[in-house]
mmCIF file of C-alpha atoms in Angstrom:
data_model
loop_
_atom_site.group_PDB
_atom_site.id
_atom_site.type_symbol
_atom_site.label_atom_id
_atom_site.label_comp_id
_atom_site.label_asym_id
_atom_site.label_seq_id
_atom_site.Cartn_x
_atom_site.Cartn_y
_atom_site.Cartn_z
ATOM 1 C CA MET B 1 -10.360 -1.805 19.848
ATOM 2 C CA ARG B 2 -11.254 0.909 17.422
ATOM 3 C CA SER B 3 -13.209 3.973 18.421
ATOM 4 C CA ILE B 4 -16.966 3.972 17.832
ATOM 5 C CA LYS B 5 -17.084 7.660 17.016
ATOM 6 C CA LYS B 6 -14.196 7.495 14.584
ATOM 7 C CA LYS B 7 -15.769 4.588 12.728
ATOM 8 C CA LEU B 8 -19.254 6.084 12.699
ATOM 9 C CA HIS B 9 -18.642 8.249 9.625
ATOM 10 C CA ILE B 10 -17.833 5.277 7.406
ATOM 11 C CA VAL B 11 -20.670 3.265 8.895
ATOM 12 C CA LEU B 12 -23.196 6.020 8.257
ATOM 13 C CA LEU B 13 -22.341 5.874 4.589
ATOM 14 C CA LEU B 14 -22.506 2.082 4.528
ATOM 15 C CA ALA B 15 -25.814 2.222 6.368
ATOM 16 C CA ALA B 16 -27.345 4.799 4.070
ATOM 17 C CA ALA B 17 -26.111 2.992 0.994
ATOM 18 C CA SER B 18 -27.154 -0.399 2.328
ATOM 19 C CA THR B 19 -30.730 0.762 2.726
ATOM 20 C CA MET B 20 -30.703 0.912 -1.064
ATOM 21 C CA LEU B 21 -29.497 -2.645 -1.498
ATOM 22 C CA LEU B 22 -32.996 -4.037 -1.615
ATOM 23 C CA THR B 23 -33.605 -1.849 -4.647
ATOM 24 C CA GLY B 24 -30.039 -1.465 -5.944
ATOM 25 C CA CYS B 25 -26.404 -2.358 -5.252
ATOM 26 C CA ILE B 26 -23.267 -0.905 -3.701
ATOM 27 C CA GLN B 27 -19.646 -1.254 -4.816
ATOM 28 C CA VAL B 28 -16.764 -0.325 -2.492
ATOM 29 C CA ASN B 29 -13.156 -0.376 -3.734
ATOM 30 C CA VAL B 30 -10.193 0.300 -1.462
ATOM 31 C CA ASN B 31 -6.827 1.060 -3.089
ATOM 32 C CA ILE B 32 -3.631 1.145 -1.045
ATOM 33 C CA GLY B 33 0.014 1.195 -1.997
ATOM 34 C CA ILE B 34 3.183 3.091 -2.833
ATOM 35 C CA THR B 35 4.005 4.675 -6.190
ATOM 36 C CA ASP B 36 7.370 4.595 -7.956
ATOM 37 C CA ASP B 37 8.196 8.069 -6.611
ATOM 38 C CA PHE B 38 7.559 6.861 -3.011
ATOM 39 C CA THR B 39 4.115 8.417 -2.568
ATOM 40 C CA ALA B 40 1.949 6.415 -0.147
ATOM 41 C CA TYR B 41 -1.777 6.468 -0.867
ATOM 42 C CA LEU B 42 -5.133 5.315 0.488
ATOM 43 C CA THR B 43 -8.224 5.599 -1.716
ATOM 44 C CA TYR B 44 -11.901 4.783 -1.234
ATOM 45 C CA GLU B 45 -14.164 4.487 -4.275
ATOM 46 C CA ILE B 46 -17.863 3.990 -3.491
ATOM 47 C CA SER B 47 -20.637 3.608 -6.025
ATOM 48 C CA VAL B 48 -24.345 3.036 -5.380
ATOM 49 C CA VAL B 49 -26.776 2.152 -8.142
ATOM 50 C CA LEU B 50 -30.449 2.865 -7.459
ATOM 51 C CA ARG B 51 -33.097 0.801 -9.185
ATOM 52 C CA ASP B 52 -36.028 2.373 -7.350
ATOM 53 C CA GLU B 53 -35.037 6.005 -7.640
ATOM 54 C CA THR B 54 -37.507 7.554 -5.249
ATOM 55 C CA LEU B 55 -36.944 11.087 -4.042
ATOM 56 C CA GLU B 56 -36.663 9.837 -0.460
ATOM 57 C CA HIS B 57 -33.898 7.382 -1.351
ATOM 58 C CA GLU B 58 -32.019 9.974 -3.344
ATOM 59 C CA MET B 59 -32.147 12.511 -0.526
ATOM 60 C CA GLN B 60 -31.002 9.951 2.065
ATOM 61 C CA LEU B 61 -28.039 8.895 -0.013
ATOM 62 C CA ARG B 62 -27.142 12.415 -1.115
ATOM 63 C CA ASN B 63 -27.074 13.643 2.493
ATOM 64 C CA ALA B 64 -24.963 10.712 3.626
ATOM 65 C CA ILE B 65 -22.439 11.191 0.823
ATOM 66 C CA ASN B 66 -22.176 14.921 1.484
ATOM 67 C CA GLN B 67 -21.581 14.283 5.183
ATOM 68 C CA ILE B 68 -18.847 11.752 4.549
ATOM 69 C CA ALA B 69 -17.246 13.905 1.838
ATOM 70 C CA TRP B 70 -17.070 16.917 4.136
ATOM 71 C CA HIS B 71 -15.554 14.927 7.006
ATOM 72 C CA TYR B 72 -12.878 13.216 4.930
ATOM 73 C CA GLN B 73 -11.919 16.410 3.147
ATOM 74 C CA GLU B 74 -12.014 18.924 5.987
ATOM 75 C CA GLU B 75 -11.036 16.731 8.930
ATOM 76 C CA LEU B 76 -8.783 14.069 7.414
ATOM 77 C CA GLY B 77 -7.122 15.834 4.480
ATOM 78 C CA PHE B 78 -8.448 13.647 1.660
ATOM 79 C CA THR B 79 -9.060 14.905 -1.850
ATOM 80 C CA VAL B 80 -12.759 14.235 -2.380
ATOM 81 C CA SER B 81 -14.990 14.135 -5.453
ATOM 82 C CA SER B 82 -18.611 13.036 -5.628
ATOM 83 C CA GLN B 83 -21.507 12.707 -8.042
ATOM 84 C CA THR B 84 -25.015 12.756 -6.572
ATOM 85 C CA GLU B 85 -27.084 14.195 -9.408
ATOM 86 C CA SER B 86 -28.212 10.828 -10.740
ATOM 87 C CA SER B 87 -27.658 7.095 -10.313
ATOM 88 C CA PRO B 88 -25.062 5.730 -9.891
ATOM 89 C CA PHE B 89 -24.104 7.950 -6.977
ATOM 90 C CA THR B 90 -20.316 7.955 -6.535
ATOM 91 C CA LEU B 91 -17.840 9.107 -3.929
ATOM 92 C CA THR B 92 -14.053 9.013 -4.343
ATOM 93 C CA MET B 93 -11.716 9.912 -1.471
ATOM 94 C CA ILE B 94 -7.948 9.979 -1.978
ATOM 95 C CA ARG B 95 -5.144 10.661 0.482
ATOM 96 C CA MET B 96 -1.577 10.825 -0.840
ATOM 97 C CA VAL B 97 1.581 11.367 1.226
ATOM 98 C CA PRO B 98 4.864 12.095 -0.635
ATOM 99 C CA ASN B 99 8.112 10.646 0.743
ATOM 100 C CA ASN B 100 11.806 10.551 -0.090
ATOM 101 C CA SER B 101 12.413 6.818 0.264
ATOM 102 C CA LEU B 102 10.653 3.477 0.363
ATOM 103 C CA ALA B 103 11.238 3.261 4.117
ATOM 104 C CA GLN B 104 9.492 6.607 4.670
ATOM 105 C CA ALA B 105 6.687 5.666 2.276
ATOM 106 C CA PHE B 106 6.070 2.366 4.060
ATOM 107 C CA SER B 107 5.941 4.198 7.383
ATOM 108 C CA SER B 108 3.440 6.733 5.977
ATOM 109 C CA LEU B 109 1.265 3.932 4.619
ATOM 110 C CA GLU B 110 1.357 2.171 7.979
ATOM 111 C CA GLU B 111 0.206 5.363 9.704
ATOM 112 C CA MET B 112 -2.781 5.693 7.368
ATOM 113 C CA LEU B 113 -3.809 2.049 7.636
ATOM 114 C CA THR B 114 -3.639 2.079 11.446
ATOM 115 C CA ASP B 115 -5.309 5.476 11.878
ATOM 116 C CA GLU B 116 -8.761 4.685 13.256
ATOM 117 C CA SER B 117 -10.189 7.929 11.923
ATOM 118 C CA MET B 118 -9.623 7.012 8.269
ATOM 119 C CA SER B 119 -8.957 3.268 8.005
ATOM 120 C CA ILE B 120 -11.481 0.435 7.715
ATOM 121 C CA PHE B 121 -8.826 -2.163 8.619
ATOM 122 C CA MET B 122 -9.253 -3.837 11.992
ATOM 123 C CA GLN B 123 -5.768 -5.360 12.151
ATOM 124 C CA VAL B 124 -2.566 -4.252 10.442
ATOM 125 C CA ASP B 125 0.862 -5.883 10.852
ATOM 126 C CA THR B 126 3.898 -4.398 9.128
ATOM 127 C CA VAL B 127 7.629 -5.078 9.114
ATOM 128 C CA PHE B 128 10.261 -3.147 7.154
ATOM 129 C CA GLU B 129 13.976 -3.983 7.029
ATOM 130 C CA SER B 130 16.720 -2.298 5.045
ATOM 131 C CA PHE B 131 19.973 -3.961 4.020
ATOM 132 C CA TYR B 132 22.778 -3.171 1.614
ATOM 133 C CA ARG B 133 21.070 -2.475 -1.727
ATOM 134 C CA GLN B 134 17.943 -4.293 -0.586
ATOM 135 C CA ASP B 135 14.713 -3.462 1.289
ATOM 136 C CA ARG B 136 12.319 -6.069 2.630
ATOM 137 C CA TYR B 137 8.763 -5.473 3.778
ATOM 138 C CA LEU B 138 5.805 -7.405 5.095
ATOM 139 C CA LEU B 139 2.193 -6.186 5.142
ATOM 140 C CA ARG B 140 -0.714 -8.133 6.602
ATOM 141 C CA ALA B 141 -4.170 -6.657 7.200
ATOM 142 C CA MET B 142 -7.758 -7.638 7.929
ATOM 143 C CA VAL B 143 -11.081 -5.894 7.405
ATOM 144 C CA ASP B 144 -14.270 -7.063 9.121
ATOM 145 C CA ILE B 145 -17.364 -5.121 7.990
ATOM 146 C CA PRO B 146 -19.789 -6.896 10.396
ATOM 147 C CA GLN B 147 -17.430 -6.157 13.309
ATOM 148 C CA ILE B 148 -17.245 -2.489 12.312
ATOM 149 C CA LEU B 149 -21.016 -2.354 12.374
ATOM 150 C CA ARG B 150 -21.201 -4.020 15.785
ATOM 151 C CA MET B 151 -18.693 -1.545 17.214
ATOM 152 C CA SER B 152 -20.447 1.454 15.703
ATOM 153 C CA ASN B 153 -23.636 1.360 17.749
ATOM 154 C CA ILE B 154 -26.090 1.046 14.878
ATOM 155 C CA ASN B 155 -28.859 1.188 17.459
ATOM 156 C CA GLU B 156 -28.605 4.952 17.083
ATOM 157 C CA LEU B 157 -29.893 4.551 13.530
ATOM 158 C CA PRO B 158 -33.635 4.359 12.811
ATOM 159 C CA LEU B 159 -34.925 0.842 13.468
ATOM 160 C CA SER B 160 -35.963 0.288 9.868
ATOM 161 C CA VAL B 161 -32.532 1.332 8.623
ATOM 162 C CA ALA B 162 -30.743 -0.921 11.118
ATOM 163 C CA GLU B 163 -32.888 -3.903 10.148
ATOM 164 C CA GLN B 164 -32.317 -3.392 6.433
ATOM 165 C CA LEU B 165 -28.637 -2.908 7.092
ATOM 166 C CA ASN B 166 -28.303 -6.213 8.939
ATOM 167 C CA GLN B 167 -30.344 -8.057 6.316
ATOM 168 C CA SER B 168 -28.739 -6.661 3.196
ATOM 169 C CA ILE B 169 -25.073 -6.000 4.000
ATOM 170 C CA GLU B 170 -24.136 -9.472 2.716
ATOM 171 C CA TYR B 171 -25.011 -8.381 -0.817
ATOM 172 C CA GLY B 172 -22.302 -5.733 -0.890
ATOM 173 C CA ASP B 173 -19.449 -6.041 -3.338
ATOM 174 C CA GLY B 174 -15.948 -4.678 -3.041
ATOM 175 C CA LEU B 175 -12.281 -5.045 -3.929
ATOM 176 C CA ILE B 176 -9.055 -4.265 -2.104
ATOM 177 C CA SER B 177 -6.248 -3.367 -4.500
ATOM 178 C CA LEU B 178 -2.569 -3.261 -3.480
ATOM 179 C CA SER B 179 0.331 -1.964 -5.560
ATOM 180 C CA PHE B 180 3.943 -1.785 -4.334
ATOM 181 C CA PRO B 181 7.468 -1.472 -5.678
ATOM 182 C CA ALA B 182 8.986 -4.965 -5.599
ATOM 183 C CA SER B 183 11.740 -6.950 -7.229
ATOM 184 C CA GLU B 184 10.584 -10.273 -5.798
ATOM 185 C CA VAL B 185 7.514 -11.510 -3.918
ATOM 186 C CA LEU B 186 8.561 -13.963 -1.216
ATOM 187 C CA ALA B 187 5.057 -14.876 -0.035
ATOM 188 C CA SER B 188 1.458 -13.742 -0.466
ATOM 189 C CA THR B 189 -2.006 -14.835 0.630
ATOM 190 C CA HIS B 190 -3.543 -14.069 -2.773
ATOM 191 C CA PRO B 191 -2.223 -14.325 -6.335
ATOM 192 C CA VAL B 192 0.141 -11.501 -7.194
ATOM 193 C CA SER B 193 0.574 -10.282 -10.741
ATOM 194 C CA PRO B 194 3.998 -11.116 -12.213
ATOM 195 C CA ILE B 195 6.721 -8.626 -11.472
ATOM 196 C CA VAL B 196 6.836 -6.512 -14.617
ATOM 197 C CA ARG B 197 9.879 -4.473 -15.501
ATOM 198 C CA GLU B 198 8.780 -1.292 -17.207
ATOM 199 C CA VAL B 199 11.604 0.659 -18.786
ATOM 200 C CA THR B 200 11.084 4.364 -19.386
ATOM 201 C CA GLY B 201 14.277 5.980 -20.589
ATOM 202 C CA ASP B 202 16.944 5.002 -18.073
ATOM 203 C CA ALA B 203 14.464 4.315 -15.250
ATOM 204 C CA THR B 204 13.500 0.803 -14.247
ATOM 205 C CA ALA B 205 10.385 0.098 -12.170
ATOM 206 C CA ASN B 206 9.251 -3.240 -10.771
ATOM 207 C CA ARG B 207 5.841 -3.613 -9.119
ATOM 208 C CA ALA B 208 3.757 -6.212 -7.325
ATOM 209 C CA GLU B 209 -0.024 -5.920 -7.591
ATOM 210 C CA MET B 210 -2.704 -7.856 -5.724
ATOM 211 C CA LEU B 211 -6.515 -7.874 -5.934
ATOM 212 C CA VAL B 212 -8.562 -9.153 -2.978
ATOM 213 C CA LEU B 213 -12.327 -9.697 -3.069
ATOM 214 C CA MET B 214 -13.849 -8.045 0.019
ATOM 215 C CA ASP B 215 -16.363 -10.085 2.022
ATOM 216 C CA PHE B 216 -19.145 -7.865 3.366
ATOM 217 C CA SER B 217 -20.523 -10.650 5.580
ATOM 218 C CA GLY B 218 -17.281 -11.726 7.275
ATOM 219 C CA GLN B 219 -13.545 -11.155 7.564
ATOM 220 C CA THR B 220 -11.231 -10.398 4.648
ATOM 221 C CA GLU B 221 -7.539 -11.043 5.248
ATOM 222 C CA PHE B 222 -4.585 -10.500 2.954
ATOM 223 C CA GLY B 223 -0.833 -10.289 3.145
ATOM 224 C CA VAL B 224 2.251 -9.853 1.036
ATOM 225 C CA GLU B 225 5.967 -10.152 1.751
ATOM 226 C CA ALA B 226 8.399 -8.807 -0.807
ATOM 227 C CA ARG B 227 11.837 -7.338 -1.292
ATOM 228 C CA VAL B 228 13.222 -4.562 -3.422
ATOM 229 C CA ASN B 229 16.724 -4.902 -4.866
ATOM 230 C CA TYR B 230 18.679 -1.853 -5.994
ATOM 231 C CA LEU B 231 21.246 -1.561 -8.771
ATOM 232 C CA ARG B 232 24.415 0.480 -8.335
ATOM 233 C CA ASP B 233 22.728 3.584 -9.735
ATOM 234 C CA GLY B 234 19.941 3.347 -7.139
ATOM 235 C CA THR B 235 17.213 2.090 -9.477
ATOM 236 C CA ILE B 236 15.226 -1.026 -8.651
ATOM 237 C CA GLY B 237 16.851 -4.233 -9.906
ATOM 238 C CA ALA B 238 15.125 -7.332 -11.206
ATOM 239 C CA GLU B 239 16.651 -10.289 -9.388
ATOM 240 C CA LEU B 240 18.766 -10.868 -6.304
ATOM 241 C CA ASP B 241 21.313 -12.894 -8.299
ATOM 242 C CA GLU B 242 21.889 -9.809 -10.453
ATOM 243 C CA ILE B 243 22.847 -7.872 -7.341
ATOM 244 C CA ILE B 244 25.100 -10.730 -6.224
ATOM 245 C CA ALA B 245 26.719 -10.939 -9.667
ATOM 246 C CA GLN B 246 27.407 -7.209 -9.650
ATOM 247 C CA GLN B 247 28.870 -7.437 -6.161
ATOM 248 C CA GLN B 248 31.066 -10.370 -7.211
ATOM 249 C CA GLN B 249 32.218 -8.381 -10.236
ATOM 250 C CA LEU B 250 33.156 -5.474 -7.977
ATOM 251 C CA THR B 251 34.963 -7.900 -5.659
ATOM 252 C CA ASN B 252 36.906 -9.390 -8.573
ATOM 253 C CA ILE B 253 37.876 -5.934 -9.808
ATOM 254 C CA SER B 254 38.936 -4.984 -6.286
ATOM 255 C CA VAL B 255 41.083 -8.113 -6.041
ATOM 256 C CA LEU B 256 42.727 -7.382 -9.398
ATOM 257 C CA VAL B 257 43.436 -3.785 -8.427
ATOM 258 C CA SER B 258 44.816 -4.856 -5.065
ATOM 259 C CA GLY B 259 46.957 -7.538 -6.716
ATOM 260 C CA ALA B 260 48.314 -5.080 -9.268
ATOM 261 C CA ALA B 261 49.158 -2.578 -6.542
ATOM 262 C CA LEU B 262 50.881 -5.276 -4.489
ATOM 263 C CA LEU B 263 52.869 -6.425 -7.531
ATOM 264 C CA LEU B 264 53.929 -2.846 -8.252
ATOM 265 C CA MET B 265 55.067 -2.407 -4.662
ATOM 266 C CA LEU B 266 57.023 -5.671 -4.837
ATOM 267 C CA ILE B 267 58.730 -4.643 -8.087
ATOM 268 C CA THR B 268 59.595 -1.261 -6.579
ATOM 269 C CA LEU B 269 61.015 -2.944 -3.464
ATOM 270 C CA ILE B 270 63.136 -5.389 -5.512
ATOM 271 C CA ALA B 271 64.448 -2.537 -7.657
ATOM 272 C CA ALA B 272 65.425 -0.592 -4.530
ATOM 273 C CA ILE B 273 67.219 -3.599 -3.078
ATOM 274 C CA VAL B 274 69.127 -4.204 -6.353
ATOM 275 C CA ARG B 275 70.121 -0.525 -6.476
ATOM 276 C CA ALA B 276 71.335 -0.609 -2.874
ATOM 277 C CA VAL B 277 73.447 -3.730 -3.494
ATOM 278 C CA ARG B 278 75.071 -2.144 -6.562
ATOM 279 C CA MET B 279 75.854 1.060 -4.654
ATOM 280 C CA ARG B 280 77.492 -0.977 -1.867
ATOM 281 C CA ARG B 281 79.669 -2.890 -4.389
ATOM 282 C CA ASP B 282 80.788 0.340 -6.007
#
């Protein structure tokens, strides 16, 4: 079970923003993934539009955003930017962790998604396996906004705020965006964009991208299982059969080289035997 105190910072923002839902709307986007240079990232993008821009509403929201921005920047190491001068009020929080390999990047992403101090996900299951010229990974996660609220002791909020929060949270709108290196998607709970091979110079990059609509009134679950195939030069390959074909080509070449070497040895041996027989006759 996740910590109440650690979740309270996110909930305070949701609560403050949700008090505006009766006169406006809130948009929350969560971006997670791994870049082509193995940087793992977690990003929150929050936007609140005020229709009834009273000074009281503006001050409430501005204070909440400033509190969250300070915590995520100073305590959690996020890069934070905000705009609270006029509607829409926005807050963007980004945390990026560079790595040297996909295995390290997947581990870094797992740490962020399971860290109760920065993650909104209630459940996260991950599996990573590495084989010869192939990596396989599985990511499943679930976010439950109502459960976060129940665990965050909203009774500490003013009664009017808590009531509006419970009544209006269902009108929230949000997206979860995933983007990963991938040669093939084996399974997914939501549609995944086609694997696109983007060639820049000699580099080849394949990616899998998924968009999930976030349910503010219930659970949102998603999952993806994929594999990354590598060519001989270490770049990401397109299909597994290409890897197999290359391996078969290498095997055929190895057989030819071995056969040629064996034939040369046999010829050398026969020549030595013939020479020995001649010397004995002489």
